[in-house]
Short mmCIF file of C-alpha atoms in Angstrom, two decimals:
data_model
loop_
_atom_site.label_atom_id
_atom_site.label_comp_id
_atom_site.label_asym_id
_atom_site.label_seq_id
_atom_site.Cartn_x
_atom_site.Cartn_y
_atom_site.Cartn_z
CA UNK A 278 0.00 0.00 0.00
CA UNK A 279 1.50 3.23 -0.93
CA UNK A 280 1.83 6.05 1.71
CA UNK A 281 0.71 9.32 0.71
CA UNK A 282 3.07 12.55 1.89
CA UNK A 283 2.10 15.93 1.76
CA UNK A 284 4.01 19.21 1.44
CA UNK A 285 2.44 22.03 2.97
CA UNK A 286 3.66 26.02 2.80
CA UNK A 287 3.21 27.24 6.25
CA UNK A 288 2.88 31.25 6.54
CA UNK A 289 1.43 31.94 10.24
CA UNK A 290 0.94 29.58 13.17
CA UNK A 291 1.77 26.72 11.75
CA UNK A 292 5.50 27.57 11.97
CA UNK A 293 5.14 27.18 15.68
CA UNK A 294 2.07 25.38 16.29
CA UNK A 295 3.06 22.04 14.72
CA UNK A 296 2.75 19.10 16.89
CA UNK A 297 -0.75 17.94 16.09
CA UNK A 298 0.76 17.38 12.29
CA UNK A 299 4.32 15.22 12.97
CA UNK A 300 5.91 16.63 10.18
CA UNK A 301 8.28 14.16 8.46
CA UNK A 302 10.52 17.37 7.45
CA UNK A 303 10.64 21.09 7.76
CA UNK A 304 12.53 23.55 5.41
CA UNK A 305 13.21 26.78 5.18
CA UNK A 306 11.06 28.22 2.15
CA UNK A 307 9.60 31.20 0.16
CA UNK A 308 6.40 31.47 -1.60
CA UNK A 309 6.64 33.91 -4.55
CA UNK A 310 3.40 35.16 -6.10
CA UNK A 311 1.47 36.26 -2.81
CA UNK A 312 2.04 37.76 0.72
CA UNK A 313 0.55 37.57 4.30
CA UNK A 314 -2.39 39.85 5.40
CA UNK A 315 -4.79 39.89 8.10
CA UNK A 316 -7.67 39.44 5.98
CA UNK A 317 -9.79 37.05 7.60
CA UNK A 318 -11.90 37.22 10.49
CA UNK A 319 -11.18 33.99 13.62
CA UNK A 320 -14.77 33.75 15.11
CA UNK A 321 -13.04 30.51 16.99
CA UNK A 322 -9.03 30.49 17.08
CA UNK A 323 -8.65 34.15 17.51
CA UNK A 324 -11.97 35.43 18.74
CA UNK A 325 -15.43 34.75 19.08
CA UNK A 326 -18.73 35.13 17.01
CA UNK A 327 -19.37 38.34 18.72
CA UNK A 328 -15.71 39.19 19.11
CA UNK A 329 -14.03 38.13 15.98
CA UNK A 330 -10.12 38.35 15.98
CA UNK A 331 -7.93 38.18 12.64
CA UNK A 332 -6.20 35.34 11.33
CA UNK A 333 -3.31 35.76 8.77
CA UNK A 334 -4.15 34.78 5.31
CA UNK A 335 -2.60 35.71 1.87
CA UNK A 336 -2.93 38.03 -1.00
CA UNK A 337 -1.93 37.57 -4.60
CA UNK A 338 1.13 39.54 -5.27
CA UNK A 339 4.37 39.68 -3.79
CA UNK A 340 6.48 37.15 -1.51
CA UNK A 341 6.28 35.81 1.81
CA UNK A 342 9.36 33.75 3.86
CA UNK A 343 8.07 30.58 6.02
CA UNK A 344 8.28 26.61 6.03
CA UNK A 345 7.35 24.16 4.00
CA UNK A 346 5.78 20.67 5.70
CA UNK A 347 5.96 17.46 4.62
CA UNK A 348 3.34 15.34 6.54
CA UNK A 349 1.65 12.11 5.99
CA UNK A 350 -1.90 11.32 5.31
CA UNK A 351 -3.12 11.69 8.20
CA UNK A 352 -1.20 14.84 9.34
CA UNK A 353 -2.87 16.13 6.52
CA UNK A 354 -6.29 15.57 7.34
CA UNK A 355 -5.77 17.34 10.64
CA UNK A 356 -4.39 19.96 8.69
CA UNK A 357 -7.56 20.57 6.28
CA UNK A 358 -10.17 20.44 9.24
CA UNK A 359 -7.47 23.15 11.01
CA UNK A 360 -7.13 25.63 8.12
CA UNK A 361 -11.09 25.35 7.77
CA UNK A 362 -12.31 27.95 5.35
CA UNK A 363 -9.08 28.47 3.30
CA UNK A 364 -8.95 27.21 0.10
CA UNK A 365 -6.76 24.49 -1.01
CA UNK A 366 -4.30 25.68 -3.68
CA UNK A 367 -1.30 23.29 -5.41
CA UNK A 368 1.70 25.06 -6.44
CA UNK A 369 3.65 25.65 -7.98
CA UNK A 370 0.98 27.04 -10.57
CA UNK A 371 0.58 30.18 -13.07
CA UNK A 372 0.19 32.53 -9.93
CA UNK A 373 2.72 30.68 -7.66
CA UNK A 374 5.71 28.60 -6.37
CA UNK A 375 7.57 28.07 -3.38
CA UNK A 376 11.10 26.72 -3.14
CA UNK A 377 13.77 26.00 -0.35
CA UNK A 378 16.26 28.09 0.63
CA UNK A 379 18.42 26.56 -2.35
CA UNK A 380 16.52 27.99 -4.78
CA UNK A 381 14.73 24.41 -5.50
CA UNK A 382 10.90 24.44 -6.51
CA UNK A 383 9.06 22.24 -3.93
CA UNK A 384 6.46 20.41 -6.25
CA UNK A 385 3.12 19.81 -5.39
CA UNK A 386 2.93 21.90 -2.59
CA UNK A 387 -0.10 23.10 -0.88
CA UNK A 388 -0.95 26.75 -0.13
CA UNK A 389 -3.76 27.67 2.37
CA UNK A 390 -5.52 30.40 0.53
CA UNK A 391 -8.23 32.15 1.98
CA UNK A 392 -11.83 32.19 0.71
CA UNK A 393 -12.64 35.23 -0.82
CA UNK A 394 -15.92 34.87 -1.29
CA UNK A 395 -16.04 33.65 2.44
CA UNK A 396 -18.56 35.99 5.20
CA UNK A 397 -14.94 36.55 7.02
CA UNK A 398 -12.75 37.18 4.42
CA UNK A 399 -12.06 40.59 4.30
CA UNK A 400 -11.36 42.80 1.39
CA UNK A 401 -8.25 43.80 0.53
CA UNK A 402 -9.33 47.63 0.62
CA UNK A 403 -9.77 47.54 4.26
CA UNK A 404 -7.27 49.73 6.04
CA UNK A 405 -4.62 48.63 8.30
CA UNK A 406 -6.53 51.00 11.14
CA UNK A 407 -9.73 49.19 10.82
CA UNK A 408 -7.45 46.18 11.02
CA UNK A 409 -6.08 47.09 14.14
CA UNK A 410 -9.47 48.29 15.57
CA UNK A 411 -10.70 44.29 15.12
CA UNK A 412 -7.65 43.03 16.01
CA UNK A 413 -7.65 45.08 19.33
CA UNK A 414 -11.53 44.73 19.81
CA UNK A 415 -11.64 40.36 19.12
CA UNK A 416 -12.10 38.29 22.26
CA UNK A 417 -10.03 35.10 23.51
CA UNK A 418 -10.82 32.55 21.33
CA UNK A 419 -9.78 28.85 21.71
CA UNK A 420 -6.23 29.43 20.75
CA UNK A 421 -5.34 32.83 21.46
CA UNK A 422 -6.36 36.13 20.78
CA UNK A 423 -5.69 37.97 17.82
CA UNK A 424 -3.25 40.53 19.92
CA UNK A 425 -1.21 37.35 21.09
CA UNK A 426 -1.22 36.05 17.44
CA UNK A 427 0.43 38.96 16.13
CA UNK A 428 2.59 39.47 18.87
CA UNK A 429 3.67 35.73 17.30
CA UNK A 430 3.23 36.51 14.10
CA UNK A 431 6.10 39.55 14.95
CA UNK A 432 8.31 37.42 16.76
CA UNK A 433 8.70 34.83 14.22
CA UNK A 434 9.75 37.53 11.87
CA UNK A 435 12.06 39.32 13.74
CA UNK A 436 13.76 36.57 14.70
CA UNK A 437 14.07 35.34 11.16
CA UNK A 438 15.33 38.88 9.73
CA UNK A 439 12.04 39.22 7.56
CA UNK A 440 10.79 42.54 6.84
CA UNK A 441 6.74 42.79 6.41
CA UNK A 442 5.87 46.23 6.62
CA UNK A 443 1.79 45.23 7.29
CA UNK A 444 2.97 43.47 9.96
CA UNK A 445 4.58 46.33 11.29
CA UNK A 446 2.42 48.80 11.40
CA UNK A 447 -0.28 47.15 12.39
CA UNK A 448 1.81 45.93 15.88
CA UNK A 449 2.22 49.49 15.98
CA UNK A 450 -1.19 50.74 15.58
CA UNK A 451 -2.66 48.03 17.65
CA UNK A 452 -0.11 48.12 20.42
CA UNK A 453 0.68 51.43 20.37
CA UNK A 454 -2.21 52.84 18.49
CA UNK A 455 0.30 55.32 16.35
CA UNK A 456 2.25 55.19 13.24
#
């Protein structure tokens, strides 16, 4: 019987919050063709129903830095009901790719895009201050709140040298509520 293994781009909590997957390997990688943004509401992670936090999700253009997961079966099933409401998306494709730190294209590797024609998706006109405003506003969900997650979100960042200037002002505007 042949064992099916999964790679998986990881571009928020994942990167930290790994041990209900076992992943087989972790690299180092980059996802050209899209970026992180807050852009979808956590009614259970990162804030309630009445509360909602934000979850990271991605837009089209641009790059991101983050790791790439290769899991088994199962790992991946935990996976799917996890990233609930994000679409599935195999790269590398005419939008996308992701490759190691080598420069190497990791086939068949799956993105968690969000669903933009999802009730918590939010567009990508909203402004980073009414971003902050939810963030700051969204109650403790069953994970976190969406202040700890970007406090996270931050620290994974710094520590890796990456730049995301999003990312950055809204820690400032939420934390500090300035520019």
């Amino acid at each position: 019987m042949k064992v099916n293994n999964y790679w998986v781009f990881g571009y928020g909590s994942i990167i930290w919050q790994n041990e209900d997957i076992k992943p087989i390997e972790i690299v180092d990688a980059e996802l050209v063709g899209a970026h992180r943004s807050f852009n979808k509401k956590s009614i259970v992670n990162r804030g309630t129903k009445e509360f909602p936090g934000l979850a990271l999700g991605l837009e089209y253009g641009g790059k991101c830095f983050g790791k790439a997961f290769q899991v088994n079966e199962e790992s991946f099933e935990i996976l799917k009901r996890r990233e609930g409401g994000y679409n599935q998306i195999k790269t590398p494709n005419d939008k996308m790719k992701i490759s190691d730190i080598n420069g190497n294209i990791i086939k068949d590797c799956i993105v968690f895009f969000p669903n933009t024609s999802g009730k918590n998706y939010l567009k990508p006109n909203t402004t980073l201050q009414e971003k902050a405003d939810i963030i700051r506003a969204g109650a403790q969900g069953t994970k976190s709140n969406a202040k700890e997650y970007l406090k996270e979100i931050k620290g994974f960042l710094n520590k890796y040298g990456i730049e995301d200037e999003e990312i950055e002002i809204l820690y400032k505007l939420v934390f500090n509520n300035i520019i």
